[in-house]
């Protein structure tokens, strides 16, 4: 068996899969039970070439699987989430609630998530599986046990704008969140920011990125308000804002998906721990009302209420 090289490959693999707005929207569609090729295409207004390529990548990664169904004339394929893909529900819900909370006007447009066990519309909170308590970003420590810069080799364009395609489903139109979470460089930069990197040179050490691309991405992250630069008397330091810190659940689920993918007998390339109690951190979504865990099977998606609370 081929020995794994000590690189940051699990994160690379995840970024390659999810650092792309179309892949996230295709996964979201299948989770919402829009499973057939033509239905996904109609929902997203995506080109057949792009849709086929992304579906193939998601099937190759064993996140989706194909299942045949009969039409009057022939057998066609629909797509289902695999066991391996199921935890990605929490990633998508985290992205959805970040947008709902932080992008003006979106609270009223986006649907509500109802926890069936307690019957309330909730904003999920991030919790630690091991001790079942809600966690904040500062309580989680991630250490990268690797010194070579992370190289994002495949530079696939992340897909064109959804504007002007007649798309009306508010869950498809995640302009701001997908601008960040659908872009692999942005996810990587924010991950390192959470790990304490705060200078241009620091990001360059961690990431094999050209100075022009790095400067452009940092500018974008400052413009959308998730990073700030030059505060507290230090003109070159980047910091996560409250809006940026709120992306932590989404990033935690991306990282966890990488970790879960990694064989347990391999010394971990990235260690993520709950600092206080000092145990491995496995993220879950929890209901702030009753404390129960939130999953696809015990929640319902309701149309938004006027005023858009919860
Ligand atoms: Zn814990
Ligand atoms: Zn509840």
mmCIF file of C-alpha atoms and ligand atoms in Angstrom:
data_model
loop_
_atom_site.group_PDB
_atom_site.id
_atom_site.type_symbol
_atom_site.label_atom_id
_atom_site.label_comp_id
_atom_site.label_asym_id
_atom_site.label_seq_id
_atom_site.Cartn_x
_atom_site.Cartn_y
_atom_site.Cartn_z
ATOM 1 C CA UNK A 1 0.000 0.000 0.000
ATOM 2 C CA UNK A 2 1.274 3.435 -0.849
ATOM 3 C CA UNK A 3 2.380 5.405 2.153
ATOM 4 C CA UNK A 4 0.741 8.782 2.555
ATOM 5 C CA UNK A 5 3.093 11.690 2.253
ATOM 6 C CA UNK A 6 3.160 14.057 5.187
ATOM 7 C CA UNK A 7 1.413 16.944 3.519
ATOM 8 C CA UNK A 8 -1.751 18.827 4.198
ATOM 9 C CA UNK A 9 -3.523 16.644 1.690
ATOM 10 C CA UNK A 10 -6.822 16.163 3.507
ATOM 11 C CA UNK A 11 -7.436 19.906 3.522
ATOM 12 C CA UNK A 12 -6.322 20.143 -0.076
ATOM 13 C CA UNK A 13 -8.731 17.403 -0.980
ATOM 14 C CA UNK A 14 -11.588 19.131 0.796
ATOM 15 C CA UNK A 15 -10.771 22.491 -0.741
ATOM 16 C CA UNK A 16 -10.685 20.924 -4.135
ATOM 17 C CA UNK A 17 -14.140 19.492 -3.566
ATOM 18 C CA UNK A 18 -15.901 22.202 -1.594
ATOM 19 C CA UNK A 19 -13.968 25.339 -2.391
ATOM 20 C CA UNK A 20 -16.318 25.782 -5.263
ATOM 21 C CA UNK A 21 -19.739 27.376 -5.235
ATOM 22 C CA UNK A 22 -21.272 24.907 -7.668
ATOM 23 C CA UNK A 23 -20.236 21.870 -5.677
ATOM 24 C CA UNK A 24 -21.766 23.380 -2.538
ATOM 25 C CA UNK A 25 -24.997 24.227 -4.361
ATOM 26 C CA UNK A 26 -25.210 20.769 -5.962
ATOM 27 C CA UNK A 27 -24.765 19.136 -2.557
ATOM 28 C CA UNK A 28 -27.393 21.462 -1.109
ATOM 29 C CA UNK A 29 -29.811 20.483 -3.894
ATOM 30 C CA UNK A 30 -29.365 16.766 -3.223
ATOM 31 C CA UNK A 31 -29.821 17.341 0.526
ATOM 32 C CA UNK A 32 -33.064 19.166 -0.338
ATOM 33 C CA UNK A 33 -34.032 16.066 -2.329
ATOM 34 C CA UNK A 34 -33.572 17.651 -5.750
ATOM 35 C CA UNK A 35 -31.742 14.578 -7.007
ATOM 36 C CA UNK A 36 -32.138 14.311 -10.746
ATOM 37 C CA UNK A 37 -29.740 15.792 -13.228
ATOM 38 C CA UNK A 38 -32.350 17.856 -15.074
ATOM 39 C CA UNK A 39 -33.932 19.054 -11.835
ATOM 40 C CA UNK A 40 -30.580 20.144 -10.388
ATOM 41 C CA UNK A 41 -29.781 21.886 -13.644
ATOM 42 C CA UNK A 42 -33.075 23.744 -13.663
ATOM 43 C CA UNK A 43 -32.762 24.725 -10.002
ATOM 44 C CA UNK A 44 -29.249 26.114 -10.328
ATOM 45 C CA UNK A 45 -29.210 27.381 -13.917
ATOM 46 C CA UNK A 46 -25.870 25.578 -14.310
ATOM 47 C CA UNK A 47 -24.354 24.562 -17.656
ATOM 48 C CA UNK A 48 -24.436 20.822 -18.482
ATOM 49 C CA UNK A 49 -20.645 20.681 -18.799
ATOM 50 C CA UNK A 50 -20.093 22.216 -15.372
ATOM 51 C CA UNK A 51 -22.820 20.139 -13.741
ATOM 52 C CA UNK A 52 -21.478 16.860 -15.182
ATOM 53 C CA UNK A 53 -17.917 17.658 -14.127
ATOM 54 C CA UNK A 54 -18.908 18.601 -10.561
ATOM 55 C CA UNK A 55 -21.181 15.559 -10.179
ATOM 56 C CA UNK A 56 -18.362 13.312 -11.357
ATOM 57 C CA UNK A 57 -15.965 14.822 -8.810
ATOM 58 C CA UNK A 58 -18.507 14.419 -5.992
ATOM 59 C CA UNK A 59 -19.177 10.793 -6.979
ATOM 60 C CA UNK A 60 -15.423 10.079 -7.236
ATOM 61 C CA UNK A 61 -14.988 11.518 -3.745
ATOM 62 C CA UNK A 62 -17.768 9.167 -2.529
ATOM 63 C CA UNK A 63 -19.821 12.081 -1.258
ATOM 64 C CA UNK A 64 -22.608 11.361 -3.755
ATOM 65 C CA UNK A 65 -23.632 8.070 -5.343
ATOM 66 C CA UNK A 66 -25.685 7.342 -8.404
ATOM 67 C CA UNK A 67 -28.916 5.378 -8.273
ATOM 68 C CA UNK A 68 -30.847 4.362 -11.375
ATOM 69 C CA UNK A 69 -34.509 5.262 -11.889
ATOM 70 C CA UNK A 70 -36.855 4.432 -14.766
ATOM 71 C CA UNK A 71 -38.482 6.911 -17.087
ATOM 72 C CA UNK A 72 -41.044 5.663 -19.653
ATOM 73 C CA UNK A 73 -38.287 5.403 -22.243
ATOM 74 C CA UNK A 74 -35.092 4.605 -20.442
ATOM 75 C CA UNK A 75 -33.181 4.252 -17.238
ATOM 76 C CA UNK A 76 -31.631 7.441 -15.896
ATOM 77 C CA UNK A 77 -29.545 8.325 -12.861
ATOM 78 C CA UNK A 78 -30.310 10.295 -9.789
ATOM 79 C CA UNK A 79 -27.909 11.276 -7.019
ATOM 80 C CA UNK A 80 -27.971 10.415 -3.334
ATOM 81 C CA UNK A 81 -25.836 11.513 -0.414
ATOM 82 C CA UNK A 82 -23.544 8.730 0.810
ATOM 83 C CA UNK A 83 -22.807 7.989 4.463
ATOM 84 C CA UNK A 84 -19.526 9.795 3.957
ATOM 85 C CA UNK A 85 -21.331 12.845 2.607
ATOM 86 C CA UNK A 86 -23.972 13.049 5.364
ATOM 87 C CA UNK A 87 -21.933 15.214 7.778
ATOM 88 C CA UNK A 88 -21.814 17.879 5.070
ATOM 89 C CA UNK A 89 -25.413 18.758 5.967
ATOM 90 C CA UNK A 90 -23.978 20.619 8.944
ATOM 91 C CA UNK A 91 -21.544 22.517 6.746
ATOM 92 C CA UNK A 92 -24.367 23.665 4.480
ATOM 93 C CA UNK A 93 -26.582 24.664 7.406
ATOM 94 C CA UNK A 94 -23.694 26.650 8.899
ATOM 95 C CA UNK A 95 -23.178 28.530 5.634
ATOM 96 C CA UNK A 96 -26.909 29.188 5.374
ATOM 97 C CA UNK A 97 -27.134 30.613 8.904
ATOM 98 C CA UNK A 98 -24.032 32.719 8.499
ATOM 99 C CA UNK A 99 -25.623 34.355 5.471
ATOM 100 C CA UNK A 100 -28.952 34.692 7.294
ATOM 101 C CA UNK A 101 -27.301 36.353 10.281
ATOM 102 C CA UNK A 102 -24.661 38.544 8.688
ATOM 103 C CA UNK A 103 -25.858 39.626 5.275
ATOM 104 C CA UNK A 104 -28.339 42.510 5.439
ATOM 105 C CA UNK A 105 -31.821 41.628 4.237
ATOM 106 C CA UNK A 106 -31.255 37.891 4.173
ATOM 107 C CA UNK A 107 -32.899 37.027 7.488
ATOM 108 C CA UNK A 108 -36.271 37.832 5.987
ATOM 109 C CA UNK A 109 -35.636 35.938 2.747
ATOM 110 C CA UNK A 110 -34.104 32.703 3.922
ATOM 111 C CA UNK A 111 -36.151 29.826 5.320
ATOM 112 C CA UNK A 112 -36.186 28.849 8.974
ATOM 113 C CA UNK A 113 -34.849 25.654 10.496
ATOM 114 C CA UNK A 114 -37.285 24.018 12.885
ATOM 115 C CA UNK A 115 -36.010 21.512 15.443
ATOM 116 C CA UNK A 116 -38.742 18.872 15.465
ATOM 117 C CA UNK A 117 -37.888 17.580 18.941
ATOM 118 C CA UNK A 118 -38.777 20.900 20.596
ATOM 119 C CA UNK A 119 -40.853 22.446 17.811
ATOM 120 C CA UNK A 120 -38.974 25.750 17.637
ATOM 121 C CA UNK A 121 -37.286 27.640 14.828
ATOM 122 C CA UNK A 122 -33.666 27.872 15.869
ATOM 123 C CA UNK A 123 -30.312 29.353 14.956
ATOM 124 C CA UNK A 124 -27.996 26.360 15.404
ATOM 125 C CA UNK A 125 -25.007 26.729 17.682
ATOM 126 C CA UNK A 126 -21.677 24.998 17.324
ATOM 127 C CA UNK A 127 -20.911 22.447 20.027
ATOM 128 C CA UNK A 128 -18.277 19.865 20.911
ATOM 129 C CA UNK A 129 -19.418 16.252 20.483
ATOM 130 C CA UNK A 130 -17.248 14.976 23.319
ATOM 131 C CA UNK A 131 -18.518 17.252 26.096
ATOM 132 C CA UNK A 132 -21.786 18.400 24.448
ATOM 133 C CA UNK A 133 -21.175 22.070 25.290
ATOM 134 C CA UNK A 134 -21.358 25.081 22.944
ATOM 135 C CA UNK A 135 -17.932 26.299 21.880
ATOM 136 C CA UNK A 136 -16.433 29.578 20.708
ATOM 137 C CA UNK A 137 -13.573 29.831 18.222
ATOM 138 C CA UNK A 138 -11.035 30.797 20.909
ATOM 139 C CA UNK A 139 -11.740 27.560 22.769
ATOM 140 C CA UNK A 140 -10.631 25.452 19.837
ATOM 141 C CA UNK A 141 -6.992 24.973 18.956
ATOM 142 C CA UNK A 142 -5.859 23.750 15.554
ATOM 143 C CA UNK A 143 -2.223 22.861 14.982
ATOM 144 C CA UNK A 144 -0.799 22.096 11.621
ATOM 145 C CA UNK A 145 2.012 19.548 12.027
ATOM 146 C CA UNK A 146 3.609 20.381 8.752
ATOM 147 C CA UNK A 147 5.906 23.135 7.572
ATOM 148 C CA UNK A 148 5.740 23.017 3.769
ATOM 149 C CA UNK A 149 3.403 25.642 2.307
ATOM 150 C CA UNK A 150 -0.002 24.367 1.327
ATOM 151 C CA UNK A 151 -0.116 24.342 -2.441
ATOM 152 C CA UNK A 152 -3.479 24.682 -4.104
ATOM 153 C CA UNK A 153 -2.461 23.422 -7.477
ATOM 154 C CA UNK A 154 -5.699 22.958 -9.295
ATOM 155 C CA UNK A 155 -6.941 26.387 -10.112
ATOM 156 C CA UNK A 156 -10.404 25.647 -11.358
ATOM 157 C CA UNK A 157 -12.480 28.743 -11.922
ATOM 158 C CA UNK A 158 -15.146 28.778 -9.247
ATOM 159 C CA UNK A 159 -17.968 29.328 -11.707
ATOM 160 C CA UNK A 160 -19.703 32.407 -12.999
ATOM 161 C CA UNK A 161 -22.265 34.568 -11.347
ATOM 162 C CA UNK A 162 -25.796 33.357 -10.777
ATOM 163 C CA UNK A 163 -27.142 36.807 -11.510
ATOM 164 C CA UNK A 164 -29.560 37.172 -14.393
ATOM 165 C CA UNK A 165 -30.318 33.464 -14.720
ATOM 166 C CA UNK A 166 -33.896 33.706 -13.531
ATOM 167 C CA UNK A 167 -33.074 31.919 -10.284
ATOM 168 C CA UNK A 168 -35.523 32.821 -7.527
ATOM 169 C CA UNK A 169 -34.887 30.218 -4.814
ATOM 170 C CA UNK A 170 -33.372 32.241 -1.935
ATOM 171 C CA UNK A 171 -31.373 29.189 -0.846
ATOM 172 C CA UNK A 172 -29.520 29.226 -4.162
ATOM 173 C CA UNK A 173 -28.602 32.891 -3.998
ATOM 174 C CA UNK A 174 -25.881 32.817 -1.374
ATOM 175 C CA UNK A 175 -23.891 35.618 -2.927
ATOM 176 C CA UNK A 176 -21.826 36.595 0.057
ATOM 177 C CA UNK A 177 -21.327 33.256 1.794
ATOM 178 C CA UNK A 178 -20.487 31.478 -1.443
ATOM 179 C CA UNK A 179 -18.110 34.217 -2.421
ATOM 180 C CA UNK A 180 -16.135 33.175 0.647
ATOM 181 C CA UNK A 181 -16.905 29.494 1.188
ATOM 182 C CA UNK A 182 -17.019 28.775 -2.549
ATOM 183 C CA UNK A 183 -13.457 29.982 -3.007
ATOM 184 C CA UNK A 184 -10.616 27.711 -1.963
ATOM 185 C CA UNK A 185 -8.081 30.479 -1.354
ATOM 186 C CA UNK A 186 -10.479 32.299 0.915
ATOM 187 C CA UNK A 187 -11.208 29.160 2.948
ATOM 188 C CA UNK A 188 -7.502 28.442 3.283
ATOM 189 C CA UNK A 189 -6.696 32.037 4.329
ATOM 190 C CA UNK A 190 -9.479 32.099 6.899
ATOM 191 C CA UNK A 191 -8.408 28.714 8.262
ATOM 192 C CA UNK A 192 -4.903 30.065 8.834
ATOM 193 C CA UNK A 193 -6.328 33.267 10.300
ATOM 194 C CA UNK A 194 -8.199 31.135 12.854
ATOM 195 C CA UNK A 195 -4.922 29.347 13.558
ATOM 196 C CA UNK A 196 -3.338 32.685 14.460
ATOM 197 C CA UNK A 197 -1.667 33.762 11.217
ATOM 198 C CA UNK A 198 -2.154 37.508 10.899
ATOM 199 C CA UNK A 199 0.471 38.909 8.511
ATOM 200 C CA UNK A 200 0.971 38.934 4.783
ATOM 201 C CA UNK A 201 4.324 37.141 5.200
ATOM 202 C CA UNK A 202 2.709 34.586 7.522
ATOM 203 C CA UNK A 203 0.042 33.697 4.968
ATOM 204 C CA UNK A 204 2.797 33.401 2.344
ATOM 205 C CA UNK A 205 4.680 30.957 4.574
ATOM 206 C CA UNK A 206 1.647 28.730 5.028
ATOM 207 C CA UNK A 207 0.296 28.890 1.529
ATOM 208 C CA UNK A 208 2.036 28.595 -1.832
ATOM 209 C CA UNK A 209 0.295 31.655 -3.182
ATOM 210 C CA UNK A 210 1.511 34.438 -5.464
ATOM 211 C CA UNK A 211 1.707 37.870 -3.815
ATOM 212 C CA UNK A 212 -0.810 39.298 -6.281
ATOM 213 C CA UNK A 213 -3.387 36.583 -5.596
ATOM 214 C CA UNK A 214 -2.804 36.824 -1.853
ATOM 215 C CA UNK A 215 -3.184 40.609 -1.843
ATOM 216 C CA UNK A 216 -6.378 40.327 -3.909
ATOM 217 C CA UNK A 217 -7.946 37.733 -1.618
ATOM 218 C CA UNK A 218 -7.028 39.626 1.547
ATOM 219 C CA UNK A 219 -8.529 42.785 0.046
ATOM 220 C CA UNK A 220 -11.702 40.888 -0.767
ATOM 221 C CA UNK A 221 -11.963 39.433 2.745
ATOM 222 C CA UNK A 222 -11.480 42.923 4.206
ATOM 223 C CA UNK A 223 -14.063 44.354 1.792
ATOM 224 C CA UNK A 224 -16.741 41.824 2.756
ATOM 225 C CA UNK A 225 -15.970 42.572 6.398
ATOM 226 C CA UNK A 226 -14.625 39.240 7.669
ATOM 227 C CA UNK A 227 -11.070 40.529 8.125
ATOM 228 C CA UNK A 228 -9.837 43.904 9.219
ATOM 229 C CA UNK A 229 -6.329 45.286 8.858
ATOM 230 C CA UNK A 230 -4.306 47.921 10.650
ATOM 231 C CA UNK A 231 -6.311 48.127 13.855
ATOM 232 C CA UNK A 232 -5.014 48.429 17.393
ATOM 233 C CA UNK A 233 -1.895 50.321 16.395
ATOM 234 C CA UNK A 234 -0.457 47.594 14.175
ATOM 235 C CA UNK A 235 -0.744 48.666 10.522
ATOM 236 C CA UNK A 236 0.131 45.262 9.026
ATOM 237 C CA UNK A 237 -1.841 42.854 11.189
ATOM 238 C CA UNK A 238 -4.998 41.186 9.895
ATOM 239 C CA UNK A 239 -7.710 40.233 12.360
ATOM 240 C CA UNK A 240 -10.940 38.327 12.128
ATOM 241 C CA UNK A 241 -13.950 40.559 12.759
ATOM 242 C CA UNK A 242 -17.082 39.323 14.538
ATOM 243 C CA UNK A 243 -18.492 38.554 11.099
ATOM 244 C CA UNK A 244 -15.326 36.586 10.292
ATOM 245 C CA UNK A 245 -15.332 34.748 13.624
ATOM 246 C CA UNK A 246 -18.904 33.712 12.841
ATOM 247 C CA UNK A 247 -17.566 31.688 9.903
ATOM 248 C CA UNK A 248 -15.875 29.378 12.390
ATOM 249 C CA UNK A 249 -18.625 26.711 12.368
ATOM 250 C CA UNK A 250 -18.461 26.448 8.564
ATOM 251 C CA UNK A 251 -14.680 26.099 8.642
ATOM 252 C CA UNK A 252 -14.844 23.654 11.546
ATOM 253 C CA UNK A 253 -17.048 21.343 9.478
ATOM 254 C CA UNK A 254 -14.724 21.586 6.457
ATOM 255 C CA UNK A 255 -11.750 20.727 8.680
ATOM 256 C CA UNK A 256 -13.608 17.953 10.413
ATOM 257 C CA UNK A 257 -14.550 16.417 7.119
ATOM 258 C CA UNK A 258 -10.834 16.345 6.232
ATOM 259 C CA UNK A 259 -9.943 14.810 9.584
ATOM 260 C CA UNK A 260 -12.607 12.146 9.389
ATOM 261 C CA UNK A 261 -11.195 11.233 6.031
ATOM 262 C CA UNK A 262 -7.785 10.635 7.491
ATOM 263 C CA UNK A 263 -6.785 7.133 8.645
ATOM 264 C CA UNK A 264 -6.649 7.000 12.458
ATOM 265 C CA UNK A 265 -3.298 5.153 12.513
ATOM 266 C CA UNK A 266 -1.614 7.993 10.656
ATOM 267 C CA UNK A 267 -0.071 10.704 12.810
ATOM 268 C CA UNK A 268 -2.450 13.503 12.192
ATOM 269 C CA UNK A 269 -1.322 16.301 9.960
ATOM 270 C CA UNK A 270 -3.791 18.684 11.501
ATOM 271 C CA UNK A 271 -4.803 18.378 15.135
ATOM 272 C CA UNK A 272 -7.975 20.088 16.286
ATOM 273 C CA UNK A 273 -8.661 20.088 20.045
ATOM 274 C CA UNK A 274 -11.111 21.557 22.529
ATOM 275 C CA UNK A 275 -8.561 23.469 24.626
ATOM 276 C CA UNK A 276 -10.094 23.602 28.128
ATOM 277 C CA UNK A 277 -10.971 19.941 28.605
ATOM 278 C CA UNK A 278 -8.157 19.063 26.165
ATOM 279 C CA UNK A 279 -9.824 16.455 24.010
ATOM 280 C CA UNK A 280 -10.188 16.104 20.226
ATOM 281 C CA UNK A 281 -12.780 18.493 18.839
ATOM 282 C CA UNK A 282 -15.528 17.010 16.716
ATOM 283 C CA UNK A 283 -18.057 19.697 15.753
ATOM 284 C CA UNK A 284 -21.822 19.229 15.933
ATOM 285 C CA UNK A 285 -24.779 21.579 15.644
ATOM 286 C CA UNK A 286 -26.888 21.960 18.757
ATOM 287 C CA UNK A 287 -30.296 23.454 19.418
ATOM 288 C CA UNK A 288 -29.873 26.494 21.698
ATOM 289 C CA UNK A 289 -33.448 26.043 22.946
ATOM 290 C CA UNK A 290 -33.441 22.438 24.162
ATOM 291 C CA UNK A 291 -29.787 21.418 23.853
ATOM 292 C CA UNK A 292 -30.538 18.531 21.475
ATOM 293 C CA UNK A 293 -28.311 17.826 18.504
ATOM 294 C CA UNK A 294 -29.516 19.015 15.110
ATOM 295 C CA UNK A 295 -29.456 16.751 12.082
ATOM 296 C CA UNK A 296 -31.175 16.400 8.789
ATOM 297 C CA UNK A 297 -33.626 13.858 10.227
ATOM 298 C CA UNK A 298 -34.865 15.885 13.192
ATOM 299 C CA UNK A 299 -35.262 19.262 11.493
ATOM 300 C CA UNK A 300 -37.623 20.802 8.984
ATOM 301 C CA UNK A 301 -37.129 23.738 6.644
ATOM 302 C CA UNK A 302 -39.968 26.280 6.849
ATOM 303 C CA UNK A 303 -40.614 29.334 4.713
ATOM 304 C CA UNK A 304 -39.412 32.531 6.378
ATOM 305 C CA UNK A 305 -41.769 34.509 8.580
ATOM 306 C CA UNK A 306 -42.370 38.179 7.996
ATOM 307 C CA UNK A 307 -39.764 40.021 10.016
ATOM 308 C CA UNK A 308 -37.456 37.057 9.596
ATOM 309 C CA UNK A 309 -36.530 36.377 13.185
ATOM 310 C CA UNK A 310 -34.837 33.159 14.325
HETATM 311 ZN ZN1 LIG B 1 -15.353 19.369 24.362
HETATM 312 ZN ZN1 LIG B 2 -34.618 22.012 20.214
#
